[in-house]
Short mmCIF file of C-alpha atoms in Angstrom, two decimals:
data_model
loop_
_atom_site.label_atom_id
_atom_site.label_comp_id
_atom_site.label_asym_id
_atom_site.label_seq_id
_atom_site.Cartn_x
_atom_site.Cartn_y
_atom_site.Cartn_z
CA UNK A 20 131.41 94.29 95.17
CA UNK A 21 129.65 96.30 97.63
CA UNK A 22 126.01 97.87 98.09
CA UNK A 23 125.06 101.24 96.30
CA UNK A 24 122.82 103.38 96.42
CA UNK A 25 121.55 105.54 94.42
CA UNK A 26 119.50 108.64 95.93
CA UNK A 27 117.19 110.04 92.68
CA UNK A 28 115.11 113.38 93.01
CA UNK A 29 115.88 112.82 96.79
CA UNK A 30 119.58 114.14 97.19
CA UNK A 31 118.80 117.07 97.85
CA UNK A 32 117.01 116.94 100.69
CA UNK A 33 118.94 113.50 102.03
CA UNK A 34 121.87 115.25 102.22
CA UNK A 35 121.43 118.07 105.20
CA UNK A 36 120.07 114.69 107.47
CA UNK A 37 123.57 112.57 106.06
CA UNK A 38 126.10 115.55 106.76
CA UNK A 39 123.62 116.25 110.29
CA UNK A 40 124.73 112.36 111.10
CA UNK A 41 128.37 112.59 110.12
CA UNK A 42 128.97 115.57 112.06
CA UNK A 43 127.94 114.04 115.31
CA UNK A 44 130.10 110.81 114.38
CA UNK A 45 127.56 108.17 114.35
CA UNK A 46 128.71 106.52 111.63
CA UNK A 47 132.13 105.53 112.85
CA UNK A 48 130.27 105.54 116.29
CA UNK A 49 128.08 103.19 115.04
CA UNK A 50 130.16 101.06 113.45
CA UNK A 51 131.78 100.38 117.22
CA UNK A 52 128.58 99.58 118.98
CA UNK A 53 128.08 102.82 120.97
CA UNK A 54 124.31 102.08 122.72
CA UNK A 55 124.47 105.05 123.03
CA UNK A 56 123.32 106.38 120.20
CA UNK A 57 119.03 106.66 120.12
CA UNK A 58 119.43 107.69 123.59
CA UNK A 59 119.17 107.40 127.56
CA UNK A 60 116.22 105.09 127.32
CA UNK A 61 117.09 103.42 125.26
CA UNK A 62 120.86 102.08 126.10
CA UNK A 63 120.59 99.21 128.36
CA UNK A 64 118.79 97.34 125.30
CA UNK A 65 120.87 98.56 122.78
CA UNK A 66 123.84 97.41 124.65
CA UNK A 67 122.84 94.03 124.34
CA UNK A 68 121.28 94.53 120.61
CA UNK A 69 124.58 95.31 118.27
CA UNK A 70 125.99 91.30 117.75
CA UNK A 71 124.39 92.22 114.22
CA UNK A 72 127.65 94.60 113.15
CA UNK A 73 130.40 91.88 114.32
CA UNK A 74 128.29 88.39 112.57
CA UNK A 75 130.09 89.20 109.53
CA UNK A 76 132.92 88.06 111.29
CA UNK A 77 131.55 85.85 114.41
CA UNK A 78 129.53 83.66 111.80
CA UNK A 79 132.40 82.64 110.26
CA UNK A 80 132.97 79.84 113.63
CA UNK A 81 129.67 78.75 112.53
CA UNK A 82 130.14 77.39 108.96
CA UNK A 83 132.62 74.17 110.50
CA UNK A 84 129.40 73.06 112.04
CA UNK A 85 126.89 73.49 110.08
CA UNK A 86 129.60 71.80 107.53
CA UNK A 87 129.19 68.66 109.02
CA UNK A 88 125.26 68.87 109.81
CA UNK A 89 125.17 69.35 105.84
CA UNK A 90 127.42 66.34 105.81
CA UNK A 91 124.93 63.75 107.87
CA UNK A 92 121.58 65.67 106.39
CA UNK A 93 123.33 64.59 103.18
CA UNK A 94 124.72 60.91 104.48
CA UNK A 95 121.10 60.38 105.10
CA UNK A 96 119.51 61.26 101.99
CA UNK A 97 117.20 63.98 103.11
CA UNK A 98 116.31 66.54 100.80
CA UNK A 99 113.55 67.73 101.91
CA UNK A 100 113.97 70.38 104.44
CA UNK A 101 111.19 72.45 106.31
CA UNK A 102 111.82 75.44 108.39
CA UNK A 103 109.47 76.13 111.48
CA UNK A 104 110.57 79.58 112.45
CA UNK A 105 109.04 82.83 112.49
CA UNK A 106 109.49 86.86 111.51
CA UNK A 107 113.41 86.82 111.50
CA UNK A 108 114.37 83.38 111.31
CA UNK A 109 112.07 82.47 108.53
CA UNK A 110 112.00 85.44 106.42
CA UNK A 111 115.68 86.27 106.10
CA UNK A 112 116.66 82.00 105.41
CA UNK A 113 113.69 82.41 102.35
CA UNK A 114 114.61 85.23 100.50
CA UNK A 115 118.38 83.83 99.90
CA UNK A 116 117.83 79.98 99.41
CA UNK A 117 114.96 82.03 96.81
CA UNK A 118 117.42 83.96 96.17
CA UNK A 119 119.70 80.74 95.77
CA UNK A 120 116.66 78.59 93.31
CA UNK A 121 117.54 76.07 96.01
CA UNK A 122 113.79 73.99 97.53
CA UNK A 123 112.55 75.66 101.41
CA UNK A 124 109.81 74.99 102.96
CA UNK A 125 108.89 77.27 105.05
CA UNK A 126 106.51 76.52 108.12
CA UNK A 127 105.71 80.75 109.82
CA UNK A 128 101.48 79.31 109.71
CA UNK A 129 99.47 77.23 111.80
CA UNK A 130 96.44 77.04 109.26
CA UNK A 131 96.01 73.15 109.26
CA UNK A 132 96.13 73.06 105.50
CA UNK A 133 99.18 74.42 104.73
CA UNK A 134 100.63 72.60 107.34
CA UNK A 135 98.76 69.15 106.74
CA UNK A 136 100.46 70.32 103.28
CA UNK A 137 104.39 70.14 104.43
CA UNK A 138 103.57 67.19 106.69
CA UNK A 139 102.15 64.98 103.03
CA UNK A 140 105.47 65.67 101.52
CA UNK A 141 108.36 63.57 101.41
CA UNK A 142 108.65 62.43 105.70
CA UNK A 143 110.55 60.05 105.16
CA UNK A 144 113.24 62.67 103.33
CA UNK A 145 112.55 64.97 105.13
CA UNK A 146 114.74 67.49 107.94
CA UNK A 147 113.96 69.74 110.08
CA UNK A 148 114.92 73.15 111.61
CA UNK A 149 113.02 74.34 114.81
CA UNK A 150 113.91 77.85 115.03
CA UNK A 151 113.40 80.24 117.76
CA UNK A 152 115.42 82.84 119.96
CA UNK A 153 113.48 82.95 122.53
CA UNK A 154 112.76 79.04 122.51
CA UNK A 155 108.90 80.01 122.89
CA UNK A 156 107.03 80.93 120.27
CA UNK A 157 103.68 79.59 120.12
CA UNK A 158 103.49 79.00 116.65
CA UNK A 159 107.34 77.17 116.68
CA UNK A 160 106.41 75.00 119.35
CA UNK A 161 103.16 73.63 117.55
CA UNK A 162 104.99 72.48 114.45
CA UNK A 163 107.81 70.27 116.77
CA UNK A 164 105.10 68.95 118.65
CA UNK A 165 103.47 68.14 115.42
CA UNK A 166 106.19 66.83 112.94
CA UNK A 167 107.99 65.21 116.25
CA UNK A 168 104.26 62.98 116.28
CA UNK A 169 104.30 62.53 112.75
CA UNK A 170 108.53 61.20 112.93
CA UNK A 171 107.48 58.57 115.55
CA UNK A 172 104.28 58.03 113.73
CA UNK A 173 105.93 56.67 110.73
CA UNK A 174 108.14 54.78 112.66
CA UNK A 175 111.48 57.40 112.30
CA UNK A 176 113.51 58.85 115.57
CA UNK A 177 112.81 62.43 115.82
CA UNK A 178 116.42 63.35 116.87
CA UNK A 179 117.44 62.16 113.26
CA UNK A 180 115.46 64.58 111.57
CA UNK A 181 114.73 67.90 113.86
CA UNK A 182 117.57 70.35 114.69
CA UNK A 183 117.69 73.10 116.35
CA UNK A 184 118.64 77.02 116.66
CA UNK A 185 118.19 78.70 119.35
CA UNK A 186 118.99 81.54 122.12
CA UNK A 187 121.70 79.81 125.39
CA UNK A 188 119.46 79.21 128.00
CA UNK A 189 115.79 78.55 125.69
CA UNK A 190 113.87 76.46 126.61
CA UNK A 191 113.81 75.47 123.35
CA UNK A 192 117.31 74.56 124.27
CA UNK A 193 116.29 72.26 126.99
CA UNK A 194 114.15 69.96 125.18
CA UNK A 195 116.28 70.05 122.33
CA UNK A 196 118.99 68.50 124.94
CA UNK A 197 116.55 66.44 125.92
CA UNK A 198 115.57 64.12 123.28
CA UNK A 199 118.64 64.25 121.21
CA UNK A 200 118.36 66.68 118.76
CA UNK A 201 121.65 68.94 117.72
CA UNK A 202 121.28 72.54 118.65
CA UNK A 203 123.55 75.12 116.99
CA UNK A 204 123.30 77.99 119.90
CA UNK A 205 122.87 82.03 118.05
CA UNK A 206 124.39 85.17 119.56
CA UNK A 207 122.03 86.53 121.82
CA UNK A 208 122.77 90.20 121.61
CA UNK A 209 121.28 89.62 117.85
CA UNK A 210 117.49 90.58 118.16
CA UNK A 211 115.54 88.60 115.44
CA UNK A 212 114.91 91.01 113.05
CA UNK A 213 118.94 91.69 113.11
CA UNK A 214 119.57 88.16 112.86
CA UNK A 215 120.33 87.18 108.85
CA UNK A 216 123.45 86.38 109.26
CA UNK A 217 123.27 84.61 112.50
CA UNK A 218 122.48 81.15 113.27
CA UNK A 219 119.11 81.54 112.61
CA UNK A 220 119.73 82.22 108.60
CA UNK A 221 122.42 80.61 107.96
CA UNK A 222 122.22 77.06 109.56
CA UNK A 223 118.34 75.94 107.15
CA UNK A 224 119.24 77.83 103.80
CA UNK A 225 122.43 75.38 103.96
CA UNK A 226 121.39 72.78 104.67
CA UNK A 227 118.62 73.88 101.70
CA UNK A 228 122.20 74.16 99.14
CA UNK A 229 122.27 77.48 99.11
CA UNK A 230 126.86 79.33 99.76
CA UNK A 231 126.70 81.01 102.87
CA UNK A 232 129.81 81.11 103.11
CA UNK A 233 129.00 83.62 100.57
CA UNK A 234 126.85 85.59 102.37
CA UNK A 235 129.23 86.27 104.72
CA UNK A 236 132.03 87.35 102.54
CA UNK A 237 130.21 89.94 99.96
CA UNK A 238 128.80 91.28 103.95
CA UNK A 239 132.09 91.30 105.06
CA UNK A 240 133.38 93.08 101.98
CA UNK A 241 130.50 96.00 102.77
CA UNK A 242 131.43 96.12 106.11
CA UNK A 243 134.36 98.64 106.62
CA UNK A 244 132.48 100.89 104.65
CA UNK A 245 129.88 101.04 107.38
CA UNK A 246 132.38 103.48 109.51
CA UNK A 247 132.87 106.08 107.23
CA UNK A 248 131.29 109.42 106.61
CA UNK A 249 132.25 109.33 102.86
CA UNK A 250 130.69 106.70 100.84
CA UNK A 251 128.44 104.34 103.39
CA UNK A 252 125.85 102.81 101.84
CA UNK A 253 123.82 102.14 104.95
CA UNK A 254 124.93 106.28 106.06
CA UNK A 255 123.14 107.19 102.68
CA UNK A 256 120.05 104.37 102.89
CA UNK A 257 118.96 105.80 106.90
CA UNK A 258 119.63 109.50 106.14
CA UNK A 259 116.87 108.49 103.30
CA UNK A 260 114.74 106.58 105.56
CA UNK A 261 114.80 109.19 108.09
CA UNK A 262 115.45 112.04 106.05
CA UNK A 263 111.44 110.47 103.27
CA UNK A 264 109.95 110.11 107.33
CA UNK A 265 110.16 113.96 108.65
CA UNK A 266 108.83 115.18 105.21
CA UNK A 267 105.82 113.15 105.67
CA UNK A 268 106.70 110.65 103.64
CA UNK A 269 106.54 107.35 105.88
CA UNK A 270 105.13 104.63 103.71
CA UNK A 271 108.19 103.13 101.92
CA UNK A 272 107.28 101.63 98.68
CA UNK A 273 109.56 98.64 98.35
CA UNK A 274 109.59 96.99 93.89
CA UNK A 275 112.33 94.18 92.95
CA UNK A 276 114.01 95.36 90.44
CA UNK A 277 116.31 93.90 87.65
CA UNK A 278 118.40 92.02 90.30
CA UNK A 279 119.33 88.17 91.04
CA UNK A 280 117.77 88.95 94.72
CA UNK A 281 114.35 87.37 95.20
CA UNK A 282 111.82 88.60 97.25
CA UNK A 283 113.90 90.55 99.36
CA UNK A 284 111.48 93.48 100.02
CA UNK A 285 109.04 90.88 102.90
CA UNK A 286 112.03 90.64 104.49
CA UNK A 287 112.72 94.50 104.52
CA UNK A 288 109.28 94.65 105.15
CA UNK A 289 109.74 93.72 108.86
CA UNK A 290 113.61 94.83 109.92
CA UNK A 291 112.08 98.38 108.52
CA UNK A 292 108.01 98.16 110.23
CA UNK A 293 109.09 96.56 113.54
CA UNK A 294 111.31 98.73 114.46
CA UNK A 295 110.22 102.44 113.09
CA UNK A 296 106.67 101.36 114.23
CA UNK A 297 106.71 102.85 117.08
CA UNK A 298 105.82 105.85 119.69
CA UNK A 299 102.75 106.62 117.33
CA UNK A 300 105.68 107.09 114.40
CA UNK A 301 107.42 104.77 111.53
CA UNK A 302 107.94 104.51 108.33
CA UNK A 303 105.54 101.72 106.69
CA UNK A 304 107.70 99.17 104.29
CA UNK A 305 104.49 99.04 101.44
CA UNK A 306 105.23 95.44 99.31
CA UNK A 307 104.36 94.88 96.11
CA UNK A 308 102.93 98.47 94.66
CA UNK A 309 104.68 99.31 91.41
CA UNK A 310 104.57 102.92 91.97
CA UNK A 311 104.46 106.05 95.05
CA UNK A 312 101.02 107.54 94.05
CA UNK A 313 100.20 110.12 97.48
CA UNK A 314 103.11 112.77 98.19
CA UNK A 315 103.48 110.63 101.74
CA UNK A 316 105.08 107.70 99.54
CA UNK A 317 108.49 107.75 98.36
CA UNK A 318 109.53 104.17 96.26
CA UNK A 319 113.20 102.16 96.83
CA UNK A 320 113.86 99.92 93.85
CA UNK A 321 116.21 96.58 94.60
CA UNK A 322 119.14 96.50 91.81
CA UNK A 323 119.35 98.79 88.88
CA UNK A 324 117.18 101.13 87.96
CA UNK A 325 115.91 104.72 87.51
CA UNK A 326 115.00 107.20 90.83
CA UNK A 327 116.02 105.91 93.69
CA UNK A 328 117.61 102.34 94.35
CA UNK A 329 119.79 100.03 96.66
CA UNK A 330 122.37 98.09 95.09
CA UNK A 331 124.71 94.42 95.81
CA UNK A 332 125.06 91.54 96.85
CA UNK A 333 121.88 90.25 99.00
CA UNK A 334 124.87 89.18 102.05
CA UNK A 335 125.39 92.73 101.68
CA UNK A 336 122.50 94.31 101.24
CA UNK A 337 121.47 92.28 104.40
CA UNK A 338 124.46 94.17 106.83
CA UNK A 339 123.36 97.77 105.06
CA UNK A 340 119.67 97.26 105.57
CA UNK A 341 119.86 96.80 109.35
CA UNK A 342 122.43 99.67 109.52
CA UNK A 343 120.14 102.06 107.53
CA UNK A 344 117.18 100.86 109.81
CA UNK A 345 119.03 101.46 113.29
CA UNK A 346 120.10 105.10 111.49
CA UNK A 347 116.71 105.93 110.90
CA UNK A 348 115.34 104.87 114.96
CA UNK A 349 118.37 107.50 115.39
CA UNK A 350 116.88 110.09 113.18
CA UNK A 351 113.36 109.51 114.04
CA UNK A 352 114.41 109.65 118.13
CA UNK A 353 112.77 105.73 118.99
CA UNK A 354 115.33 102.69 119.60
CA UNK A 355 115.28 100.43 117.14
CA UNK A 356 115.59 97.43 118.64
CA UNK A 357 112.60 96.72 121.11
CA UNK A 358 108.88 95.93 119.43
CA UNK A 359 106.49 96.65 123.17
CA UNK A 360 103.70 96.13 120.76
CA UNK A 361 104.13 93.14 119.56
CA UNK A 362 102.99 90.41 122.95
CA UNK A 363 99.79 92.46 122.93
CA UNK A 364 98.59 89.81 120.38
CA UNK A 365 99.79 86.76 121.50
CA UNK A 366 99.15 87.82 125.82
CA UNK A 367 95.27 88.01 123.66
CA UNK A 368 96.06 84.88 121.86
CA UNK A 369 96.68 82.39 125.10
CA UNK A 370 93.78 84.73 127.69
CA UNK A 371 90.98 83.72 124.67
CA UNK A 372 92.08 80.52 124.27
CA UNK A 373 91.92 80.11 128.62
CA UNK A 374 88.51 81.64 128.68
CA UNK A 375 86.88 80.05 126.41
CA UNK A 376 88.29 76.36 127.09
CA UNK A 377 86.27 73.63 125.55
CA UNK A 378 83.77 76.00 124.85
CA UNK A 379 83.46 77.84 120.93
CA UNK A 380 86.45 81.17 120.26
CA UNK A 381 84.14 84.09 120.47
CA UNK A 382 83.63 84.62 117.35
CA UNK A 383 80.69 87.32 117.38
CA UNK A 384 77.84 86.96 115.23
CA UNK A 385 77.56 88.00 111.66
CA UNK A 386 77.27 91.63 110.32
CA UNK A 387 75.92 90.50 106.97
CA UNK A 388 76.28 86.89 104.33
CA UNK A 389 76.90 87.31 101.73
CA UNK A 390 77.82 83.57 99.43
CA UNK A 391 80.25 81.82 101.36
CA UNK A 392 81.71 85.46 103.59
CA UNK A 393 80.98 86.19 106.99
CA UNK A 394 81.71 89.78 107.50
CA UNK A 395 81.72 90.94 111.19
CA UNK A 396 82.86 94.06 112.44
CA UNK A 397 81.64 97.40 112.96
CA UNK A 398 80.65 98.61 109.84
CA UNK A 399 78.52 102.48 109.18
CA UNK A 400 75.36 102.86 106.83
CA UNK A 401 73.73 99.09 107.07
CA UNK A 402 76.22 97.51 104.43
CA UNK A 403 74.03 95.47 102.34
CA UNK A 404 76.40 92.97 101.06
CA UNK A 405 80.19 92.23 100.84
CA UNK A 406 80.38 95.29 98.02
CA UNK A 407 79.33 97.77 100.74
CA UNK A 408 82.50 96.77 102.84
CA UNK A 409 84.33 96.76 101.29
CA UNK A 410 83.52 100.21 99.20
CA UNK A 411 83.18 101.26 103.30
CA UNK A 412 87.64 100.14 103.93
CA UNK A 413 88.11 102.70 100.94
CA UNK A 414 86.57 105.60 101.87
CA UNK A 415 87.28 104.51 105.53
CA UNK A 416 91.02 105.31 104.42
CA UNK A 417 91.73 108.52 106.53
CA UNK A 418 94.34 111.72 104.68
CA UNK A 419 97.96 110.47 105.21
CA UNK A 420 96.55 107.27 106.01
CA UNK A 421 96.61 103.14 105.18
CA UNK A 422 94.70 99.94 104.75
CA UNK A 423 95.96 96.05 105.55
CA UNK A 424 94.99 92.92 104.04
CA UNK A 425 95.87 90.80 107.28
CA UNK A 426 94.93 86.78 105.80
CA UNK A 427 95.11 83.87 108.56
CA UNK A 428 94.41 81.02 105.10
CA UNK A 429 96.63 78.93 103.40
CA UNK A 430 99.46 80.86 101.50
CA UNK A 431 100.01 78.13 99.29
CA UNK A 432 96.17 76.87 98.02
CA UNK A 433 96.30 78.98 95.16
CA UNK A 434 98.70 76.39 93.89
CA UNK A 435 95.67 73.79 94.10
CA UNK A 436 94.13 75.64 90.94
CA UNK A 437 97.40 75.22 88.87
CA UNK A 438 96.52 74.36 84.86
CA UNK A 439 97.66 70.86 83.59
CA UNK A 440 98.34 70.00 80.41
CA UNK A 441 99.15 72.46 77.74
CA UNK A 442 98.68 75.36 79.13
CA UNK A 443 101.31 77.92 79.47
CA UNK A 444 103.17 79.88 82.06
CA UNK A 445 101.15 83.45 82.00
CA UNK A 446 97.70 80.80 81.76
CA UNK A 447 98.76 79.12 84.94
CA UNK A 448 99.76 82.43 86.46
CA UNK A 449 96.48 83.73 85.58
CA UNK A 450 94.74 81.13 87.33
CA UNK A 451 97.50 81.42 90.11
CA UNK A 452 96.17 84.20 90.87
CA UNK A 453 92.15 84.28 90.29
CA UNK A 454 92.59 81.51 93.16
CA UNK A 455 95.58 83.21 94.94
CA UNK A 456 93.83 85.65 98.35
CA UNK A 457 96.57 87.89 98.16
CA UNK A 458 95.50 89.06 95.04
CA UNK A 459 93.01 91.30 96.58
CA UNK A 460 95.88 93.78 97.15
CA UNK A 461 96.34 94.22 93.75
CA UNK A 462 92.70 95.30 92.94
CA UNK A 463 91.88 97.47 95.92
CA UNK A 464 94.75 99.50 95.61
CA UNK A 465 94.02 99.71 92.26
CA UNK A 466 91.14 101.76 93.25
CA UNK A 467 92.91 104.08 95.81
CA UNK A 468 95.60 106.10 96.29
CA UNK A 469 96.64 105.25 99.58
CA UNK A 470 99.05 102.01 99.96
CA UNK A 471 98.05 98.98 100.33
CA UNK A 472 99.86 96.02 102.84
CA UNK A 473 99.37 92.81 102.68
CA UNK A 474 100.40 90.09 104.97
CA UNK A 475 99.78 86.03 105.80
CA UNK A 476 98.76 85.93 109.62
CA UNK A 477 100.19 84.83 111.66
CA UNK A 478 103.21 85.35 110.10
CA UNK A 479 103.16 89.89 109.79
CA UNK A 480 102.27 89.22 113.78
CA UNK A 481 106.21 89.21 114.11
CA UNK A 482 106.25 92.02 110.97
CA UNK A 483 103.84 94.81 110.71
CA UNK A 484 101.84 93.31 113.34
CA UNK A 485 103.65 95.94 115.69
CA UNK A 486 103.73 99.23 112.94
CA UNK A 487 99.72 98.58 113.20
CA UNK A 488 99.14 99.37 116.64
CA UNK A 489 102.87 101.07 117.55
CA UNK A 490 102.57 103.07 114.78
CA UNK A 491 100.57 106.02 113.57
CA UNK A 492 96.90 105.71 114.10
CA UNK A 493 96.14 105.76 110.39
CA UNK A 494 94.49 102.29 109.57
CA UNK A 495 92.03 100.62 108.40
CA UNK A 496 92.05 96.90 109.19
CA UNK A 497 90.73 94.33 106.21
CA UNK A 498 91.01 90.51 107.69
CA UNK A 499 90.40 87.29 106.81
CA UNK A 500 89.55 84.04 108.13
CA UNK A 501 88.82 80.61 106.52
CA UNK A 502 86.57 77.67 107.83
CA UNK A 503 88.27 74.74 108.77
CA UNK A 504 88.29 71.65 107.43
CA UNK A 505 90.51 69.22 107.97
CA UNK A 506 92.67 70.13 111.35
CA UNK A 507 95.49 68.75 113.34
CA UNK A 508 95.92 67.91 116.76
CA UNK A 509 99.18 70.46 118.81
CA UNK A 510 100.06 66.45 120.85
CA UNK A 511 100.90 68.03 124.89
CA UNK A 512 98.54 71.36 124.10
CA UNK A 513 94.70 71.38 124.73
CA UNK A 514 93.90 73.04 121.08
CA UNK A 515 94.53 72.23 117.47
CA UNK A 516 96.01 74.54 115.03
CA UNK A 517 93.44 75.54 113.75
CA UNK A 518 91.70 76.82 116.86
CA UNK A 519 95.43 78.44 117.79
CA UNK A 520 95.41 80.40 114.24
CA UNK A 521 90.76 81.52 114.67
CA UNK A 522 92.78 83.16 118.40
CA UNK A 523 95.21 84.14 116.47
CA UNK A 524 93.14 86.46 114.34
CA UNK A 525 90.81 87.41 117.66
CA UNK A 526 93.87 88.37 119.74
CA UNK A 527 94.65 90.52 116.98
CA UNK A 528 91.61 92.01 116.44
CA UNK A 529 91.33 92.52 119.76
CA UNK A 530 94.12 95.20 119.86
CA UNK A 531 92.96 97.35 117.51
CA UNK A 532 89.83 97.95 118.86
CA UNK A 533 91.62 98.59 121.87
CA UNK A 534 93.27 101.80 120.41
CA UNK A 535 89.46 102.03 118.26
CA UNK A 536 91.21 101.50 114.84
CA UNK A 537 88.59 100.15 112.34
CA UNK A 538 89.22 96.67 111.93
CA UNK A 539 86.43 94.67 109.86
CA UNK A 540 86.69 90.37 109.43
CA UNK A 541 85.78 88.40 106.78
CA UNK A 542 84.84 84.99 107.35
CA UNK A 543 84.89 82.23 104.05
CA UNK A 544 82.49 79.33 105.02
CA UNK A 545 84.32 78.14 102.21
CA UNK A 546 87.59 78.81 101.42
CA UNK A 547 87.81 78.02 97.00
CA UNK A 548 84.33 79.30 96.89
CA UNK A 549 84.92 82.36 99.19
CA UNK A 550 88.34 83.82 97.12
CA UNK A 551 86.44 83.61 94.00
CA UNK A 552 83.98 85.73 95.53
CA UNK A 553 85.58 88.36 97.31
CA UNK A 554 88.12 88.15 94.62
CA UNK A 555 85.46 89.30 91.64
CA UNK A 556 83.31 91.53 94.24
CA UNK A 557 86.38 93.26 94.44
CA UNK A 558 86.82 93.54 90.92
CA UNK A 559 83.91 94.59 89.90
CA UNK A 560 83.59 98.34 93.16
#
């Protein structure tokens, strides 16, 4: 079984691009790992970023080591697996485990409420996978420190509960070795967003109960096709992405179709946005929309369906989408392996924390307050209330632009509103939606033909955050933050999780403002009431 790419109405426009790529020998050269495919400027980096092409084979060497970790965890009764990782270290395992229907608690957040929720869940049976390619990811470092303290306070040796996945020679490897943590090192020639089939994808997924050997089998089955000029799903998909973007259709609407795979669009979002969103160009993935509504958008369904679709097993799709993204990078003339603007928000965060010292963070003065929602930023026309602000955000979207909603909140908070007792699933789902700030995306999407994206902060900073700053000057940004009522100290660091989270939000706003990109921050002084008010106002627009 392989991956089938159905081009639908786009087949005619894709054919010349696909033919050109084949004529230039791209399929064979890419399958052979030729770093010259993206030009002289990208060659040095590409030379050390093509290891993902070999992962279906090389990752098999990890399977005995992973099996030993799984056996030890089962013997110790550790059935609550927590993954502390960001971006490529968390998105692939989340898709793998959701698709396999095995439980995995993912911490790709600095929200103290969400972290405390994980800490309070079966700590005595918890195994934490700390995953960071660089070994210096600030969020993951904070998670490790918080869990180390929690384990010690509970009389548990952290060395029996923490597994580390990192690149060889990273600072995290040194810390883990000193602490006695089991360490699995990943291939350093695989970038984070291309690491689904590496140790970063396999270790936490296997510990949670997924069959990772099958992922590698499925990827290995499709691998020989990727050297072909014909019947090459990666070439077909890459030519599609590149051809559409060159024709001005640079918004990729991703929809989950009738497929056994769960949540793949969220992984594709990072891969495509971070790989292509630079040098003022790029492809913007949009997750959650039902259809392409304007002429700069095109729809791709995951699973069999009408129109353009990509169908096949998860391991094979990981590899095909990675290959296609690399091909699209060549078509667009950009380096698909760097992320030149990601560090900017991180640097701003560190600078804001350092400048503030022990004092308050530079939040500014609210432009207006509407119930439990404070509005910060510049909104022309003297807005009177939240409805005026949301209306401004929608009207400010330029032609061929988009609106990005960025929520620095607990992404599981809506489940606290679950109906108990006799409620049907439909009633519970409606209750969750009415308490979930992510519902704002659908409400605002309904009121515009322009694409509306949604990202949880700081998670999206390792994903669409690159496109926001490096892509076209076409975005309007709506940031949502919330009051912290139950903060968590980060041992050995001069900040709490809540303070770090707010500094990350302010740091990203500073990066957007430096480029003249319209951005407004909505601060919920009461999170539950604030979400309810925000959604009710949006619904009445």
